[in-house]
mmCIF file of N, CA and C in Angstrom:
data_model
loop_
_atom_site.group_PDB
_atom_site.id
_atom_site.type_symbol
_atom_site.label_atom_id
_atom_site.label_comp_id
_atom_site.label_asym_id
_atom_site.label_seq_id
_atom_site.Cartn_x
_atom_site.Cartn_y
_atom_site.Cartn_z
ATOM 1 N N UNK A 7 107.148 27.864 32.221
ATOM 2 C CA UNK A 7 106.108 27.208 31.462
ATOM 3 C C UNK A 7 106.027 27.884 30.088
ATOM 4 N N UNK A 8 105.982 27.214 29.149
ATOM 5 C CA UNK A 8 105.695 27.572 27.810
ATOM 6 C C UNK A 8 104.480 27.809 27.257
ATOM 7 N N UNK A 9 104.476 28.263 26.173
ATOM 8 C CA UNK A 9 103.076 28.384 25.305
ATOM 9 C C UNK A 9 101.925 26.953 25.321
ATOM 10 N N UNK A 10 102.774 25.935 24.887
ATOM 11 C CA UNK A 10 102.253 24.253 24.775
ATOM 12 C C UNK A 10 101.838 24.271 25.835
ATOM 13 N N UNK A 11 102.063 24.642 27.151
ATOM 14 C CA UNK A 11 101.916 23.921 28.436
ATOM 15 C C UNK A 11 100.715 24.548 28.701
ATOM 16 N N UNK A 12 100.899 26.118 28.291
ATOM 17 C CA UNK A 12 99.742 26.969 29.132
ATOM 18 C C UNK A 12 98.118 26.555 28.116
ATOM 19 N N UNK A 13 98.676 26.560 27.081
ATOM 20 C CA UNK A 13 97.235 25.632 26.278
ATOM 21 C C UNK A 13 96.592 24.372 26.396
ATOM 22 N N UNK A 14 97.877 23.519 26.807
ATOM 23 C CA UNK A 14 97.223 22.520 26.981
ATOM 24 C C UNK A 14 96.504 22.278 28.791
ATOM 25 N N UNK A 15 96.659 22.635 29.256
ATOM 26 C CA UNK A 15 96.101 23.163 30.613
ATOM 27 C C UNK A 15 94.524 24.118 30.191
ATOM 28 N N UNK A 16 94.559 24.971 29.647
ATOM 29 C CA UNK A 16 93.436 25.826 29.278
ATOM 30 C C UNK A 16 92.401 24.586 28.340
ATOM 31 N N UNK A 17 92.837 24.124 27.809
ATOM 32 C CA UNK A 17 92.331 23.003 26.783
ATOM 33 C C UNK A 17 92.114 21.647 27.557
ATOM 34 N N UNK A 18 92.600 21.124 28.728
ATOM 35 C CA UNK A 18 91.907 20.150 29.372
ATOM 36 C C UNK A 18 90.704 20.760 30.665
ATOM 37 N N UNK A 19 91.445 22.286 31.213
ATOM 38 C CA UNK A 19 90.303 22.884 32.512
ATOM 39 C C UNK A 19 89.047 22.768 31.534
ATOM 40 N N UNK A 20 89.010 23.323 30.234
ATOM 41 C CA UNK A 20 87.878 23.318 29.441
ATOM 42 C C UNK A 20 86.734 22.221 29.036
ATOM 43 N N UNK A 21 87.547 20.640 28.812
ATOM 44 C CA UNK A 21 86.591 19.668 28.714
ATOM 45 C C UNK A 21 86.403 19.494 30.023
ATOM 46 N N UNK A 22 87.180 19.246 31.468
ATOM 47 C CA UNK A 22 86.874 19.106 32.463
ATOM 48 C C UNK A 22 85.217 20.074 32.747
ATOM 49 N N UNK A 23 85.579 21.336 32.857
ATOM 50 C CA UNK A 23 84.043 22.166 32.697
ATOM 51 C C UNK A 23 83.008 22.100 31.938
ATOM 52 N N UNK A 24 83.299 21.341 30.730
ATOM 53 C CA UNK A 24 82.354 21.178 29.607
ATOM 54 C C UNK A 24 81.970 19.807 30.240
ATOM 55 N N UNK A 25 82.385 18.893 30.690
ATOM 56 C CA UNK A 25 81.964 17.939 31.407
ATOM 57 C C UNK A 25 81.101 18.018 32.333
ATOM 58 N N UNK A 26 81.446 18.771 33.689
ATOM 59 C CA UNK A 26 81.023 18.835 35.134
ATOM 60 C C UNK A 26 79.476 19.763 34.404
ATOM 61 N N UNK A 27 79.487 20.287 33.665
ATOM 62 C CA UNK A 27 78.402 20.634 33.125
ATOM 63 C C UNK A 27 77.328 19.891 32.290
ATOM 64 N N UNK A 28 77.474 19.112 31.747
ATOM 65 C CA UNK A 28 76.875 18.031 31.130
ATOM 66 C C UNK A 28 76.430 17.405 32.258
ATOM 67 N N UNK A 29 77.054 16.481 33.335
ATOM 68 C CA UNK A 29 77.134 15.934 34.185
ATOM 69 C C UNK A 29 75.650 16.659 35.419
ATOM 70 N N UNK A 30 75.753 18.201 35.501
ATOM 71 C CA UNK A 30 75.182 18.769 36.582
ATOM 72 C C UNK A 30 73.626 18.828 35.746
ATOM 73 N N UNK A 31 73.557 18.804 34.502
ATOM 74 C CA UNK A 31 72.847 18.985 33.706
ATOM 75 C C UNK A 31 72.093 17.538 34.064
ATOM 76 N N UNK A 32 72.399 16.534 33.703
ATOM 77 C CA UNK A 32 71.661 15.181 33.717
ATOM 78 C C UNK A 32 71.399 14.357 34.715
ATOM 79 N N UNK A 33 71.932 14.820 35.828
ATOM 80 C CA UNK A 33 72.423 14.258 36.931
ATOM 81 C C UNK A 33 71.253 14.001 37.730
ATOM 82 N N UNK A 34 70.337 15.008 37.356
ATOM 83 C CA UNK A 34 68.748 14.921 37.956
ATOM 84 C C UNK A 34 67.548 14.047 36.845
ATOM 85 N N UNK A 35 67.743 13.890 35.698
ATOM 86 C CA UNK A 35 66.723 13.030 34.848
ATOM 87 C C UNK A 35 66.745 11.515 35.473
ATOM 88 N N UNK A 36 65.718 11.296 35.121
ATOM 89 C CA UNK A 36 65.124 10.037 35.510
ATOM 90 C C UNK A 36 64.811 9.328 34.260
ATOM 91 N N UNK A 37 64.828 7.759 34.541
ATOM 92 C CA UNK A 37 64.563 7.085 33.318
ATOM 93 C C UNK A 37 63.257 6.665 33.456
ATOM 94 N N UNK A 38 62.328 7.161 32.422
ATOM 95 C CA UNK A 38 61.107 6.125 32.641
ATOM 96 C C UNK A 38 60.768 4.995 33.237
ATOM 97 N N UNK A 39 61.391 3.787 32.703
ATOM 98 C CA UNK A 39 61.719 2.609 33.151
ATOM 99 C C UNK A 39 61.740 2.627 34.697
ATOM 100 N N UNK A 40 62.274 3.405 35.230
ATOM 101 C CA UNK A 40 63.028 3.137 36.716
ATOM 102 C C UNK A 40 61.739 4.169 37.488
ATOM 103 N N UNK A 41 60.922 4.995 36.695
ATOM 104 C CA UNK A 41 60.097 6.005 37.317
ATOM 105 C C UNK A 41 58.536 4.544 37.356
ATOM 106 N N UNK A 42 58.634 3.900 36.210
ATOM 107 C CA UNK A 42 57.609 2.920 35.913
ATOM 108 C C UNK A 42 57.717 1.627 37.449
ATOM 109 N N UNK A 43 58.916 1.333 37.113
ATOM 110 C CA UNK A 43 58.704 0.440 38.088
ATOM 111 C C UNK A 43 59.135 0.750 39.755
ATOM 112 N N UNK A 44 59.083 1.983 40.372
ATOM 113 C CA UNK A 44 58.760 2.974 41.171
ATOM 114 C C UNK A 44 57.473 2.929 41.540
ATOM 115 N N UNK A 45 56.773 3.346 40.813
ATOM 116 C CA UNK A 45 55.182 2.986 40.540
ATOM 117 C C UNK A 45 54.685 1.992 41.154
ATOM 118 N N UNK A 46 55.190 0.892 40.288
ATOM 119 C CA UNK A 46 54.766 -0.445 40.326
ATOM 120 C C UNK A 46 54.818 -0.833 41.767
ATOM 121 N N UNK A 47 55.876 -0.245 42.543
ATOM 122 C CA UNK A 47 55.840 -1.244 43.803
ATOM 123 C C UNK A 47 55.059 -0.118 44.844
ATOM 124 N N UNK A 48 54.632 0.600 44.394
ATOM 125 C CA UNK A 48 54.331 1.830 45.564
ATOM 126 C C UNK A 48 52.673 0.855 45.214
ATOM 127 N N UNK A 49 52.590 0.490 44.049
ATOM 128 C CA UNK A 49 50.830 0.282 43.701
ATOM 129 C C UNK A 49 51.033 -1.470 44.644
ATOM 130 N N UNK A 50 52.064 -2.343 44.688
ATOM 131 C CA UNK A 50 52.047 -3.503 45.151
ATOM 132 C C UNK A 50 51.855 -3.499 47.019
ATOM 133 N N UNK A 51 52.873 -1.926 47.171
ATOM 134 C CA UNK A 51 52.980 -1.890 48.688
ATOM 135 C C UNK A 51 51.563 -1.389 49.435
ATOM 136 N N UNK A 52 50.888 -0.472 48.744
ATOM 137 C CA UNK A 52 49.838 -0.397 48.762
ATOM 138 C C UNK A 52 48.232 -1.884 49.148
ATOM 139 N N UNK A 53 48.406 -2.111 48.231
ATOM 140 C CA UNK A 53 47.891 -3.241 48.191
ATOM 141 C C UNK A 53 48.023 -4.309 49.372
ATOM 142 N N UNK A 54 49.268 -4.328 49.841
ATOM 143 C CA UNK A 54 49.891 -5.137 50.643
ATOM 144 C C UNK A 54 49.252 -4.843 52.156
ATOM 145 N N UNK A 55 49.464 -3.402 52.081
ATOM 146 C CA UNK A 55 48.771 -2.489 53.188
ATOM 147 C C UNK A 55 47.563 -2.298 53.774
ATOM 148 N N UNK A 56 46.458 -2.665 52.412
ATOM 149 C CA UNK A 56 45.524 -2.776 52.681
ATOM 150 C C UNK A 56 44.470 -4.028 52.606
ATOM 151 N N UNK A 57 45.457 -5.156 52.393
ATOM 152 C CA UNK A 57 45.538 -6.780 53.405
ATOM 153 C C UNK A 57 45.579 -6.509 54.577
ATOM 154 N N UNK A 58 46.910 -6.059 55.365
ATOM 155 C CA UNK A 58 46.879 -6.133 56.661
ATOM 156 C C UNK A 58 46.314 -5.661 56.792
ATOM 157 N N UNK A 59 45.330 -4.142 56.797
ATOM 158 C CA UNK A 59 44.425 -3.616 57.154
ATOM 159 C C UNK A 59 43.378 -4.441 57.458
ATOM 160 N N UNK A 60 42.701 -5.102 56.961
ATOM 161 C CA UNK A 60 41.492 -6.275 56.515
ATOM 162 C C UNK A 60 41.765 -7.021 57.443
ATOM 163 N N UNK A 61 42.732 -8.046 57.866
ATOM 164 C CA UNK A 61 43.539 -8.828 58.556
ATOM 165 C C UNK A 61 43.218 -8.248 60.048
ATOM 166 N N UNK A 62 44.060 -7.111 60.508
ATOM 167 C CA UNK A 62 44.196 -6.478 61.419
ATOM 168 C C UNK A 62 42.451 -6.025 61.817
ATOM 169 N N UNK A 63 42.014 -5.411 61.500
ATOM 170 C CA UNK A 63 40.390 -5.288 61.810
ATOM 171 C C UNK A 63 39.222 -6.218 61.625
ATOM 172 N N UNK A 64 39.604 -7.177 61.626
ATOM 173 C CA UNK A 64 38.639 -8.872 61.563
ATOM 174 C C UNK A 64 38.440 -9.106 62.811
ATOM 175 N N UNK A 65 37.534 -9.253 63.250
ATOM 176 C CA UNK A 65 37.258 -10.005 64.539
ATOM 177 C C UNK A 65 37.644 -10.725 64.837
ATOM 178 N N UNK A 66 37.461 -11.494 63.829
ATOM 179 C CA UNK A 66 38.471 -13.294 64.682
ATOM 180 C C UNK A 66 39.807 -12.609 65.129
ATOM 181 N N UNK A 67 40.861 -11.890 64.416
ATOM 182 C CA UNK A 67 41.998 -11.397 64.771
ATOM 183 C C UNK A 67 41.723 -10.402 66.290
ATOM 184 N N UNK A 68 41.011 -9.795 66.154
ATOM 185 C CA UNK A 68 40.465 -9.262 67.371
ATOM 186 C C UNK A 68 40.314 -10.179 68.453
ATOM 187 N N UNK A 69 39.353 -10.729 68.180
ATOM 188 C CA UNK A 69 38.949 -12.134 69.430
ATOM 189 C C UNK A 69 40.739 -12.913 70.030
ATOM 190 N N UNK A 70 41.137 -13.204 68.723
ATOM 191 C CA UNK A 70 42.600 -13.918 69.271
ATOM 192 C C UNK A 70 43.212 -13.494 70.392
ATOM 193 N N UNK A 71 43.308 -11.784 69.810
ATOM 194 C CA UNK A 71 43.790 -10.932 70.400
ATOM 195 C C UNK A 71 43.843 -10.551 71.952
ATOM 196 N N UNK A 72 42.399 -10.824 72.527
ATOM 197 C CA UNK A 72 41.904 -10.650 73.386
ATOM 198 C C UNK A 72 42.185 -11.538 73.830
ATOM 199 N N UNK A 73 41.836 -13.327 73.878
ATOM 200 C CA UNK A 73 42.231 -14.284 74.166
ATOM 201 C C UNK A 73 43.676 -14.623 74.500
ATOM 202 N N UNK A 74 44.654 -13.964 73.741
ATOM 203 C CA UNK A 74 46.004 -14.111 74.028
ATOM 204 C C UNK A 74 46.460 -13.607 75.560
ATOM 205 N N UNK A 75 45.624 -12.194 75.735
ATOM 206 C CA UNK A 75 45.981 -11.648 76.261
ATOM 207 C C UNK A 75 45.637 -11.892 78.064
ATOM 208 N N UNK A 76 44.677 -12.921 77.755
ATOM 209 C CA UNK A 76 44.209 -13.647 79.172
ATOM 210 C C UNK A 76 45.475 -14.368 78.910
#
């Protein structure tokens, strides 16, 4: 192996590492956008949750309940 060879080897391991570093670096950020509408459905599922709640503890749903079960 020559001089050329052994540099250019030292000179690609280098962006490769200058990469995997960039990479390990960002790899954990989050985009607003995607943190926003995260949000959004935790506030919709929520909501959703506490329908059936309402639903589920109604009497009439109760009464059915009971009735079915004869």
């Amino acid at each position: 192996m020559g001089p050329f060879e052994i540099a250019a080897i030292a000179i690609v391991g280098g962006l490769a590492y200058s990469a995997y570093e960039t990479y390990s670096k960002n790899k954990h950020r989050t985009n607003k956008a995607d943190v926003q509408a995260l949000e959004d459905e935790i506030k919709r599922l929520k909501e959703r949750v506490s329908t059936l709640e309402s639903i589920v503890t109604d009497k009439s749903y109760q009464l059915k309940e009971q009735i079915n079960r004869l």
